[in-house]
Short mmCIF file of C-alpha atoms and ligand atoms in Angstrom, two decimals:
data_model
loop_
_atom_site.label_atom_id
_atom_site.label_comp_id
_atom_site.label_asym_id
_atom_site.label_seq_id
_atom_site.Cartn_x
_atom_site.Cartn_y
_atom_site.Cartn_z
CA MET A 1 4.86 -4.47 2.71
CA ARG A 2 7.31 -3.80 5.46
CA ASN A 3 6.25 -5.80 8.05
CA ALA A 4 9.89 -5.07 9.69
CA GLN A 5 9.12 -1.91 10.12
CA TRP A 6 5.44 -2.55 11.52
CA LYS A 7 7.46 -5.09 13.80
CA ALA A 8 9.71 -2.12 15.27
CA ALA A 9 6.96 0.01 15.56
CA SER A 10 5.05 -2.64 17.30
CA ARG A 11 8.00 -2.94 19.90
CA ALA A 12 7.89 0.75 20.75
CA ALA A 13 4.58 0.31 21.42
CA LEU A 14 4.86 -2.89 23.78
CA ALA A 15 8.23 -1.30 24.96
CA LEU A 16 5.74 1.64 26.17
CA THR A 17 3.21 -0.80 27.77
CA GLY A 18 5.87 -3.51 29.15
CA ALA A 19 5.38 -1.75 32.95
CA SER A 20 1.76 -2.69 33.12
CA ALA A 21 2.54 -6.28 31.17
CA LEU A 22 5.12 -7.42 33.44
CA ALA A 23 2.65 -6.12 36.65
CA ALA A 24 -0.57 -8.70 35.55
CA GLY A 25 2.50 -10.61 35.86
CA MET A 26 3.66 -13.86 32.58
CA ALA A 27 0.52 -16.40 33.14
CA MET A 28 -1.14 -13.53 31.11
CA VAL A 29 1.67 -12.67 28.66
CA LEU A 30 1.10 -16.36 28.03
CA ALA A 31 -2.43 -16.89 28.02
CA ALA A 32 -3.31 -13.79 25.68
CA PRO A 33 -0.49 -13.53 23.35
CA ALA A 34 -1.75 -11.60 20.80
CA ALA A 35 -4.03 -9.16 22.60
CA ALA A 36 -1.24 -6.68 23.78
CA GLY A 37 -2.41 -3.86 22.10
CA THR A 38 -3.87 -0.58 23.58
CA THR A 39 -3.41 1.72 20.77
CA LEU A 40 -4.26 1.17 17.33
CA GLY A 41 -1.25 0.80 15.70
CA ALA A 42 -0.10 -0.98 17.66
CA SER A 43 -2.84 -3.70 17.80
CA ALA A 44 -2.79 -3.54 14.26
CA ALA A 45 1.31 -4.53 14.31
CA GLU A 46 0.35 -7.17 16.15
CA GLN A 47 -1.60 -8.47 13.69
CA GLY A 48 1.12 -7.74 10.61
CA ARG A 49 -1.07 -4.53 9.56
CA TYR A 50 -0.46 -0.71 9.68
CA PHE A 51 -3.34 1.45 11.04
CA GLY A 52 -2.89 5.44 9.42
CA ALA A 53 -4.41 8.54 9.60
CA ALA A 54 -4.38 11.28 6.81
CA VAL A 55 -2.54 14.00 8.19
CA ALA A 56 -2.42 17.76 7.22
CA ALA A 57 0.89 19.84 7.44
CA ASN A 58 -0.86 22.84 9.10
CA LYS A 59 -1.93 20.93 12.11
CA LEU A 60 0.97 19.44 13.16
CA SER A 61 1.43 22.67 15.34
CA ASP A 62 -1.87 21.63 16.78
CA SER A 63 -0.57 19.57 20.38
CA ALA A 64 -4.26 18.33 20.64
CA TYR A 65 -4.33 16.90 16.89
CA THR A 66 -0.23 15.60 17.28
CA THR A 67 -0.92 14.09 20.61
CA ILE A 68 -3.73 11.77 19.27
CA LEU A 69 -1.48 10.86 15.92
CA ASN A 70 1.65 10.24 17.35
CA ARG A 71 0.10 8.12 20.65
CA GLU A 72 -2.58 5.71 17.83
CA PHE A 73 -1.18 5.53 14.17
CA ASN A 74 1.85 3.85 12.68
CA SER A 75 1.16 4.89 9.11
CA VAL A 76 0.43 8.27 7.67
CA THR A 77 -0.44 9.39 4.46
CA PRO A 78 -0.08 13.40 3.56
CA GLU A 79 -3.49 14.45 3.18
CA ASN A 80 -2.91 17.15 0.47
CA GLU A 81 0.82 18.29 -0.09
CA MET A 82 1.76 15.28 -2.30
CA LYS A 83 -1.06 16.58 -4.73
CA ILE A 84 0.54 17.43 -8.11
CA ASP A 85 -0.95 21.38 -7.61
CA ALA A 86 1.34 21.24 -3.77
CA THR A 87 4.00 19.11 -5.91
CA GLU A 88 4.49 20.54 -9.20
CA PRO A 89 2.53 24.10 -8.70
CA GLN A 90 4.68 25.37 -12.00
CA GLN A 91 6.12 23.63 -14.44
CA GLY A 92 9.34 21.65 -13.67
CA GLN A 93 10.04 24.29 -10.66
CA PHE A 94 9.15 21.26 -7.37
CA SER A 95 7.82 22.12 -4.03
CA TYR A 96 8.04 19.60 -1.34
CA GLY A 97 8.41 21.46 2.09
CA ALA A 98 4.59 20.79 3.23
CA ALA A 99 5.04 17.06 2.13
CA ASP A 100 8.55 16.69 3.86
CA GLN A 101 7.58 17.79 7.04
CA ILE A 102 4.42 15.82 6.92
CA VAL A 103 7.21 13.08 5.78
CA ASN A 104 9.66 14.34 8.69
CA HIS A 105 7.27 14.05 11.25
CA ALA A 106 6.67 10.06 10.51
CA ARG A 107 9.88 9.13 10.25
CA SER A 108 11.27 10.38 13.05
CA ARG A 109 8.91 8.86 15.28
CA GLY A 110 8.54 5.38 13.44
CA MET A 111 5.70 5.58 11.40
CA GLN A 112 5.42 4.72 7.56
CA VAL A 113 4.33 6.54 5.40
CA ARG A 114 1.84 6.73 2.16
CA GLY A 115 2.27 8.94 -0.71
CA HIS A 116 -0.76 10.24 -2.27
CA THR A 117 -0.78 10.23 -5.70
CA LEU A 118 1.67 11.23 -8.16
CA ALA A 119 -1.33 11.15 -11.45
CA TRP A 120 -4.88 12.50 -10.99
CA HIS A 121 -7.33 14.59 -12.97
CA SER A 122 -8.11 16.45 -9.96
CA GLN A 123 -5.76 18.77 -8.23
CA GLN A 124 -4.27 19.39 -11.31
CA PRO A 125 -2.33 22.75 -10.97
CA GLY A 126 -3.47 25.19 -13.52
CA TRP A 127 -0.32 25.05 -15.81
CA MET A 128 -1.30 21.18 -15.91
CA GLN A 129 -5.34 21.43 -16.66
CA ASN A 130 -4.14 23.64 -19.82
CA MET A 131 -1.99 20.78 -20.90
CA SER A 132 -2.90 17.98 -23.84
CA GLY A 133 -1.93 15.10 -25.87
CA THR A 134 2.06 13.93 -25.95
CA ALA A 135 3.02 17.73 -23.74
CA LEU A 136 0.66 16.21 -21.11
CA ARG A 137 1.51 12.72 -21.81
CA GLN A 138 5.18 14.11 -20.96
CA ALA A 139 4.53 15.75 -18.53
CA MET A 140 2.71 13.53 -16.71
CA LEU A 141 5.54 10.58 -16.48
CA ASN A 142 8.22 13.50 -15.43
CA HIS A 143 5.86 14.50 -12.42
CA VAL A 144 5.84 10.64 -11.49
CA THR A 145 9.71 10.40 -11.98
CA GLN A 146 10.83 13.51 -9.65
CA VAL A 147 8.19 13.22 -7.17
CA ALA A 148 8.79 9.35 -6.67
CA THR A 149 12.30 9.93 -6.75
CA HIS A 150 12.16 12.58 -4.43
CA PHE A 151 11.09 10.31 -2.19
CA ARG A 152 12.50 7.45 -3.12
CA GLY A 153 13.08 5.17 -0.28
CA GLN A 154 10.76 7.17 2.25
CA VAL A 155 7.15 7.16 1.42
CA VAL A 156 6.11 2.70 1.48
CA ALA A 157 3.54 2.43 -1.02
CA TRP A 158 1.92 5.49 -3.33
CA ASP A 159 -1.30 5.98 -5.40
CA VAL A 160 -0.01 6.02 -8.37
CA VAL A 161 -3.61 6.66 -10.12
CA ASN A 162 -6.10 8.39 -8.13
CA GLU A 163 -9.35 7.70 -9.45
CA ALA A 164 -9.27 7.00 -12.80
CA PHE A 165 -12.53 5.39 -13.56
CA ALA A 166 -16.03 6.85 -14.03
CA ASP A 167 -18.81 6.65 -11.40
CA GLY A 168 -21.89 4.25 -12.49
CA SER A 169 -22.69 1.25 -14.91
CA SER A 170 -20.43 1.87 -17.53
CA GLY A 171 -17.04 0.30 -15.78
CA ALA A 172 -15.13 3.25 -18.72
CA ARG A 173 -12.60 5.04 -18.16
CA ARG A 174 -13.17 8.22 -16.48
CA ASP A 175 -12.89 10.87 -18.75
CA SER A 176 -10.06 13.61 -18.16
CA ASN A 177 -7.29 15.17 -20.14
CA LEU A 178 -4.81 12.57 -18.88
CA GLN A 179 -6.99 9.88 -20.19
CA ARG A 180 -7.35 11.89 -23.12
CA THR A 181 -3.54 11.06 -23.35
CA GLY A 182 -4.42 7.51 -24.25
CA ASN A 183 -5.74 4.58 -22.65
CA ASP A 184 -2.14 3.11 -21.79
CA TRP A 185 -1.47 6.27 -19.78
CA ILE A 186 -2.00 4.13 -16.36
CA GLU A 187 0.31 2.07 -16.85
CA ALA A 188 2.42 4.17 -18.09
CA ALA A 189 2.12 6.04 -15.08
CA PHE A 190 3.13 2.99 -13.32
CA ARG A 191 6.27 2.17 -15.23
CA ALA A 192 7.70 5.56 -14.37
CA ALA A 193 6.95 5.14 -10.60
CA ARG A 194 8.58 1.56 -10.53
CA ALA A 195 11.64 3.14 -12.64
CA ALA A 196 12.03 5.90 -9.95
CA ASP A 197 11.60 3.99 -6.65
CA PRO A 198 11.55 0.16 -7.11
CA GLY A 199 11.20 -0.12 -3.27
CA ALA A 200 8.06 1.02 -3.37
CA LYS A 201 4.78 -0.63 -3.17
CA LEU A 202 2.68 0.83 -6.32
CA CYS A 203 -0.75 0.81 -5.61
CA TYR A 204 -4.39 2.11 -7.76
CA ASN A 205 -6.69 4.01 -5.53
CA ASP A 206 -10.04 4.34 -6.01
CA TYR A 207 -13.55 5.70 -4.49
CA ASN A 208 -17.22 3.48 -4.86
CA THR A 209 -15.39 0.33 -5.69
CA ASP A 210 -16.18 -1.69 -2.75
CA ASP A 211 -19.45 -3.18 -3.51
CA TRP A 212 -18.39 -5.98 -5.34
CA THR A 213 -21.01 -6.20 -7.86
CA HIS A 214 -20.88 -2.58 -8.22
CA ALA A 215 -19.51 -2.13 -12.71
CA LYS A 216 -16.85 0.29 -11.38
CA THR A 217 -15.39 -2.44 -9.19
CA GLN A 218 -15.10 -4.77 -11.68
CA ALA A 219 -13.76 -2.62 -14.28
CA VAL A 220 -10.85 -2.13 -11.55
CA TYR A 221 -10.42 -6.07 -11.18
CA THR A 222 -10.38 -6.59 -15.08
CA MET A 223 -7.67 -4.04 -15.06
CA VAL A 224 -5.53 -5.12 -12.28
CA ARG A 225 -5.78 -8.77 -13.33
CA ASP A 226 -4.57 -7.12 -17.28
CA PHE A 227 -1.33 -5.64 -16.14
CA LYS A 228 -1.01 -8.61 -13.48
CA GLN A 229 -1.06 -11.16 -16.82
CA ARG A 230 1.34 -8.28 -18.58
CA GLY A 231 3.53 -7.73 -16.18
CA VAL A 232 2.54 -4.05 -15.81
CA PRO A 233 4.07 -3.18 -12.48
CA ILE A 234 1.24 -3.29 -9.46
CA ASP A 235 1.34 -4.17 -6.29
CA CYS A 236 -2.09 -2.89 -4.43
CA VAL A 237 -4.87 -1.66 -4.45
CA GLY A 238 -6.05 1.00 -2.58
CA LEU A 239 -9.81 0.76 -1.08
CA GLN A 240 -10.46 5.07 -0.33
CA SER A 241 -13.93 3.07 1.34
CA HIS A 242 -16.28 6.97 2.55
CA PHE A 243 -18.97 5.33 3.46
CA ASN A 244 -22.56 7.14 3.55
CA SER A 245 -25.63 6.98 3.15
CA GLY A 246 -25.65 7.28 -0.55
CA SER A 247 -22.27 4.47 -0.32
CA PRO A 248 -22.71 2.54 2.04
CA TYR A 249 -20.29 -0.07 3.47
CA PRO A 250 -21.73 -3.40 1.18
CA GLY A 251 -22.24 -7.03 3.01
CA ASN A 252 -19.95 -7.88 0.38
CA TYR A 253 -17.02 -6.43 1.22
CA ARG A 254 -14.76 -8.88 2.37
CA THR A 255 -15.36 -10.45 -0.90
CA THR A 256 -13.93 -7.34 -2.49
CA LEU A 257 -11.35 -7.57 -0.45
CA SER A 258 -10.04 -10.99 -1.17
CA SER A 259 -10.72 -11.26 -4.57
CA PHE A 260 -8.49 -8.33 -5.29
CA ALA A 261 -6.29 -10.23 -2.99
CA ALA A 262 -6.08 -12.92 -5.25
CA LEU A 263 -4.65 -11.43 -7.98
CA GLY A 264 -1.71 -11.45 -6.22
CA VAL A 265 -1.69 -7.85 -5.19
CA ASP A 266 -1.88 -6.18 -1.52
CA VAL A 267 -5.27 -4.73 -0.31
CA GLN A 268 -4.91 -1.61 1.27
CA ILE A 269 -8.54 0.64 2.72
CA THR A 270 -7.00 4.05 2.05
CA GLU A 271 -9.34 7.02 2.84
CA LEU A 272 -12.03 4.97 6.08
CA ASP A 273 -14.73 7.27 7.26
CA ILE A 274 -18.25 6.46 8.18
CA GLU A 275 -21.23 8.69 8.10
CA GLY A 276 -22.21 8.76 11.93
CA ALA A 277 -19.02 6.21 12.79
CA SER A 278 -21.29 3.15 13.23
CA ALA A 279 -18.98 0.97 15.85
CA ALA A 280 -20.31 -2.09 14.18
CA THR A 281 -19.74 -1.15 10.73
CA TYR A 282 -16.15 0.08 11.54
CA ARG A 283 -15.62 -3.33 13.64
CA SER A 284 -17.32 -5.18 10.34
CA VAL A 285 -14.29 -3.13 8.25
CA VAL A 286 -11.80 -4.09 10.97
CA GLN A 287 -12.62 -7.61 10.49
CA ASP A 288 -13.15 -7.79 6.76
CA CYS A 289 -9.87 -6.60 6.74
CA LEU A 290 -7.77 -8.96 9.51
CA ALA A 291 -9.99 -12.17 7.37
CA VAL A 292 -7.78 -11.25 3.79
CA ALA A 293 -4.02 -12.17 4.94
CA ARG A 294 -3.26 -9.67 1.87
CA CYS A 295 -5.67 -6.75 3.48
CA ASN A 296 -2.40 -5.49 5.10
CA GLY A 297 -3.33 -2.27 6.72
CA ILE A 298 -6.48 0.31 7.18
CA THR A 299 -5.71 4.67 6.74
CA VAL A 300 -8.14 6.79 8.52
CA TRP A 301 -9.20 9.95 6.29
CA GLY A 302 -8.19 12.40 9.50
CA ILE A 303 -7.92 11.99 12.93
CA ARG A 304 -10.92 14.54 14.64
CA ASP A 305 -14.45 14.76 13.11
CA SER A 306 -13.05 18.22 12.80
CA ASP A 307 -10.23 17.49 10.89
CA SER A 308 -12.75 15.39 8.36
CA TRP A 309 -13.36 16.44 4.84
CA ARG A 310 -17.24 15.64 5.41
CA ALA A 311 -17.22 16.95 9.45
CA SER A 312 -20.40 17.22 9.71
CA GLN A 313 -21.04 13.65 8.91
CA THR A 314 -18.73 13.41 11.76
CA PRO A 315 -17.35 10.09 10.63
CA LEU A 316 -13.99 9.73 12.35
CA LEU A 317 -12.71 8.26 15.69
CA PHE A 318 -11.91 10.44 17.72
CA THR A 319 -14.29 13.75 18.51
CA SER A 320 -13.94 17.31 17.58
CA GLY A 321 -12.43 17.50 21.61
CA GLY A 322 -9.78 14.37 20.43
CA ALA A 323 -12.07 12.19 23.20
CA LYS A 324 -12.05 8.26 21.67
CA LYS A 325 -15.81 7.32 20.69
CA PRO A 326 -17.21 4.22 20.77
CA ALA A 327 -16.08 3.83 17.43
CA TYR A 328 -12.86 4.02 18.83
CA ASP A 329 -13.46 0.99 21.23
CA ALA A 330 -14.26 -1.20 18.48
CA VAL A 331 -11.88 -1.13 15.99
CA LEU A 332 -9.46 -1.41 19.09
CA ALA A 333 -10.89 -4.41 20.44
CA ALA A 334 -11.30 -5.63 17.00
CA LEU A 335 -7.91 -5.42 16.18
CA ASN A 336 -6.87 -7.27 18.86
CA ASN A 337 -9.53 -10.01 18.86
CA GLY A 338 -8.18 -10.89 15.58
CA THR A 339 -6.89 -14.00 15.08
CA THR A 340 -5.94 -14.13 11.12
CA PRO A 341 -1.79 -14.26 11.12
CA PRO A 342 0.32 -11.36 9.60
CA PRO A 343 0.12 -11.93 5.86
CA THR A 344 3.33 -13.23 5.59
CA THR A 345 4.38 -15.97 3.14
CA PRO A 346 2.65 -19.81 4.26
CA PRO A 347 5.80 -22.20 5.01
CA PRO A 348 6.80 -24.21 1.65
CA THR A 349 5.19 -27.90 1.73
CA THR A 350 8.14 -29.01 0.02
CA PRO A 351 11.39 -29.84 1.22
CA PRO A 352 14.04 -26.60 0.25
CA PRO A 353 15.78 -27.72 -3.15
CA THR A 354 18.83 -29.21 -3.37
CA THR A 355 21.32 -28.63 -6.28
CA PRO A 356 19.25 -27.33 -9.09
CA PRO A 357 19.05 -30.19 -11.67
CA PRO A 358 20.48 -28.79 -15.21
CA GLY A 359 18.55 -30.05 -18.42
CA PRO A 360 14.61 -31.15 -18.91
CA GLY A 361 12.69 -29.67 -16.62
CA GLY A 362 15.29 -27.78 -14.70
CA CYS A 363 15.64 -23.92 -14.11
CA THR A 364 18.48 -21.49 -13.89
CA ALA A 365 18.18 -18.35 -11.71
CA THR A 366 20.76 -15.19 -11.73
CA VAL A 367 20.53 -12.32 -10.04
CA SER A 368 21.44 -8.26 -9.88
CA VAL A 369 21.85 -6.11 -7.71
CA ASN A 370 21.33 -2.43 -7.45
CA GLN A 371 23.25 -1.88 -3.95
CA TRP A 372 22.74 1.57 -2.37
CA THR A 373 24.38 2.96 1.55
CA GLY A 374 22.01 0.79 4.08
CA GLY A 375 20.05 -1.16 1.42
CA PHE A 376 19.85 -2.98 -2.25
CA VAL A 377 17.50 -4.03 -4.23
CA ALA A 378 17.83 -7.59 -5.77
CA THR A 379 16.56 -8.58 -9.13
CA VAL A 380 15.87 -12.15 -9.66
CA LYS A 381 16.05 -14.36 -12.92
CA VAL A 382 14.58 -17.33 -13.35
CA THR A 383 14.87 -19.39 -16.26
CA ALA A 384 13.44 -22.59 -17.71
CA GLY A 385 15.83 -25.27 -19.23
CA SER A 386 15.05 -26.86 -22.49
CA SER A 387 11.36 -28.09 -21.08
CA ALA A 388 8.47 -25.42 -19.99
CA ILE A 389 8.19 -26.11 -16.05
CA SER A 390 5.08 -25.19 -13.98
CA SER A 391 6.31 -23.76 -10.95
CA TRP A 392 9.86 -23.27 -9.03
CA ALA A 393 11.75 -21.88 -6.04
CA VAL A 394 14.71 -20.15 -5.98
CA THR A 395 16.77 -20.29 -2.52
CA ILE A 396 18.88 -17.37 -1.66
CA THR A 397 21.11 -17.53 1.45
CA LEU A 398 21.22 -13.81 2.75
CA PRO A 399 24.57 -12.58 4.21
CA SER A 400 23.89 -11.99 8.09
CA GLY A 401 22.66 -8.04 8.62
CA ALA A 402 20.25 -8.35 5.55
CA THR A 403 16.39 -8.34 6.06
CA VAL A 404 13.93 -8.18 3.62
CA THR A 405 11.87 -5.48 3.62
CA ASN A 406 9.62 -5.59 0.40
CA ALA A 407 9.36 -8.18 -2.27
CA TRP A 408 7.93 -8.33 -5.84
CA ASN A 409 6.51 -11.09 -8.25
CA ALA A 410 7.50 -13.57 -5.52
CA ASN A 411 6.39 -15.25 -2.06
CA ARG A 412 9.17 -15.88 0.56
CA SER A 413 9.54 -18.05 3.10
CA ALA A 414 11.54 -15.70 5.34
CA ASP A 415 13.12 -11.77 5.82
CA ALA A 416 16.26 -12.97 6.45
CA GLY A 417 19.34 -15.73 6.36
CA THR A 418 18.21 -19.11 4.06
CA THR A 419 15.30 -17.60 2.15
CA ARG A 420 13.27 -19.54 -0.01
CA TRP A 421 10.88 -17.55 -2.97
CA THR A 422 8.04 -19.33 -4.84
CA ASN A 423 6.63 -18.44 -7.60
CA VAL A 424 3.13 -16.22 -7.20
CA ALA A 425 0.23 -17.72 -8.63
CA TYR A 426 0.31 -15.71 -12.25
CA ASN A 427 4.49 -16.78 -13.18
CA GLY A 428 5.06 -20.43 -11.80
CA GLN A 429 4.59 -21.21 -15.83
CA VAL A 430 7.46 -20.73 -18.08
CA GLY A 431 8.32 -21.42 -20.81
CA ALA A 432 11.06 -23.72 -21.85
CA GLY A 433 14.30 -21.17 -21.98
CA GLN A 434 12.20 -18.31 -21.48
CA SER A 435 11.80 -16.13 -17.93
CA ALA A 436 10.31 -14.72 -14.96
CA GLU A 437 11.53 -12.32 -12.87
CA PHE A 438 11.05 -11.73 -9.14
CA GLY A 439 12.40 -8.75 -7.16
CA PHE A 440 13.23 -7.81 -3.74
CA GLN A 441 14.30 -4.27 -1.07
CA ALA A 442 16.10 -5.18 1.64
CA ASN A 443 18.40 -3.61 4.55
CA GLY A 444 22.01 -4.06 4.60
CA THR A 445 24.76 -5.10 2.37
CA ALA A 446 23.77 -7.93 -0.89
CA GLY A 447 27.23 -9.09 -0.85
CA GLY A 448 27.84 -12.16 -3.43
CA LEU A 449 24.25 -13.71 -3.82
CA THR A 450 24.04 -17.27 -4.88
CA PRO A 451 20.55 -18.37 -5.99
CA ALA A 452 19.84 -21.82 -6.86
CA CYS A 453 16.23 -22.33 -8.86
CA ALA A 454 14.52 -26.21 -8.34
CA ALA A 455 11.46 -26.17 -11.15
CA GLY A 456 8.12 -28.38 -10.81
O1 9MR B 501 -9.72 15.56 1.88
C1 9MR B 501 -9.10 16.29 1.40
C2 9MR B 501 -9.56 17.24 1.05
O2 9MR B 501 -8.54 18.38 1.93
C3 9MR B 501 -9.07 18.52 0.06
O3 9MR B 501 -10.05 20.03 -0.48
C4 9MR B 501 -9.92 17.68 -1.75
C5 9MR B 501 -9.67 18.23 -2.89
O4 9MR B 501 -9.70 17.59 -3.83
O5 9MR B 501 -9.77 16.02 -1.40
C6 9MR B 501 -9.74 15.74 -0.31
O6 9MR B 501 -9.12 14.31 -0.17
C7 9MR B 501 -9.53 13.11 -1.35
C8 9MR B 501 -8.50 12.61 -2.13
O7 9MR B 501 -7.06 13.36 -1.67
C9 9MR B 501 -8.95 11.81 -3.25
N1 9MR B 501 -10.02 10.81 -2.28
C10 9MR B 501 -11.14 12.30 -1.75
C11 9MR B 501 -10.39 12.38 -0.68
C12 9MR B 501 -12.21 13.35 0.01
O8 9MR B 501 -12.44 13.92 -1.28
#
């Protein structure tokens, strides 16, 4: 997650509303500091979240559409333009025009971009539909690598793999040409995506995974848990959350969000729409997300009802004429009333470590840096001494101007200055002489980083 980016968007939005806040007087600002937002994006940013919409490139010339998009949202997901058939229509010939158009529109206005999607059984170009076996596996991995490389540094989170599980009670993988290349196709796709863009959050995305009791939800949960245990690079789970009479909002939705989050991944609501757009149901979805620290953003699947893939269900927050619906008011109020602090790392409960104690019980940390103009990725290796350790903390002082935008496999105390990194649930235990790894991406210049490790 890129809190800094959201905070910047929030600041921009606050600047726009600054005049009215000043007119209302300082007392109001002091009394209700969190309820400043007047748009979905600004209010979500106040909660450390984003609020996004699926966007179609061919609508960017519709000013009624872009007026709402630019005013309300601080995240964008291309609805179809990054899919395999759009980005690699002929094998080895990549086409990014429509996707770049959306990315440029978003980023030039301070909105972040979710990438959707690198590997999927659907919307494959003809050449891929006709492939199988090793050739298909290689073609899929090349596609992931090429597309993630093209958008490197521009996409905050990727839906690396979409909809790979079957509906119904089997809990099995969905049969597809990709699945038939071998059960490890999903983790292979994630590893290729990490290598191509180490700064992007990598998500698994699916639908009908909202009800905690459903076999499909449990199957995805089991896969994510396995990936975390084995070190497959996964950072987030996307719940599409298309709700309708056949697949209603479940009362245990918050349990689903918090259960995934407890695995050590972010949770994102990626394609929200609700048949009939009940204000109460939209409110519940937002409140559920705000109640889970690692639920860091919500995307609605379209802007106006007429933009929806299910237009006849009128499932979105704006009428076809562009007016705010009651569901919009409910969402905005829920975002402004949310009391959950943003999903940052809780402050450390133990005092900062001093010099690492060598020998038994101790640990050492080394860092390798991949620097480019304006940013870097640091990979930190924590190695236990001659005894096993059960937890670790690494302190790294960042040079002035360096700000962390994204991190994996560790919690952090701060984004700049002296940062303290502590293990997450699954990598605190390190055997004697063994190592664990975490990493982060930052703006600025790394300079010489000197990590200090303390073991628990
Ligand atoms: O909204 C998208 C619609 O315009 C496309 O025709 C359709 C084709 O598959 O995909 C829709 O988006 C889907 C998304 O990519 C994945 N989850 C389900 C979405 C709704 O079908």
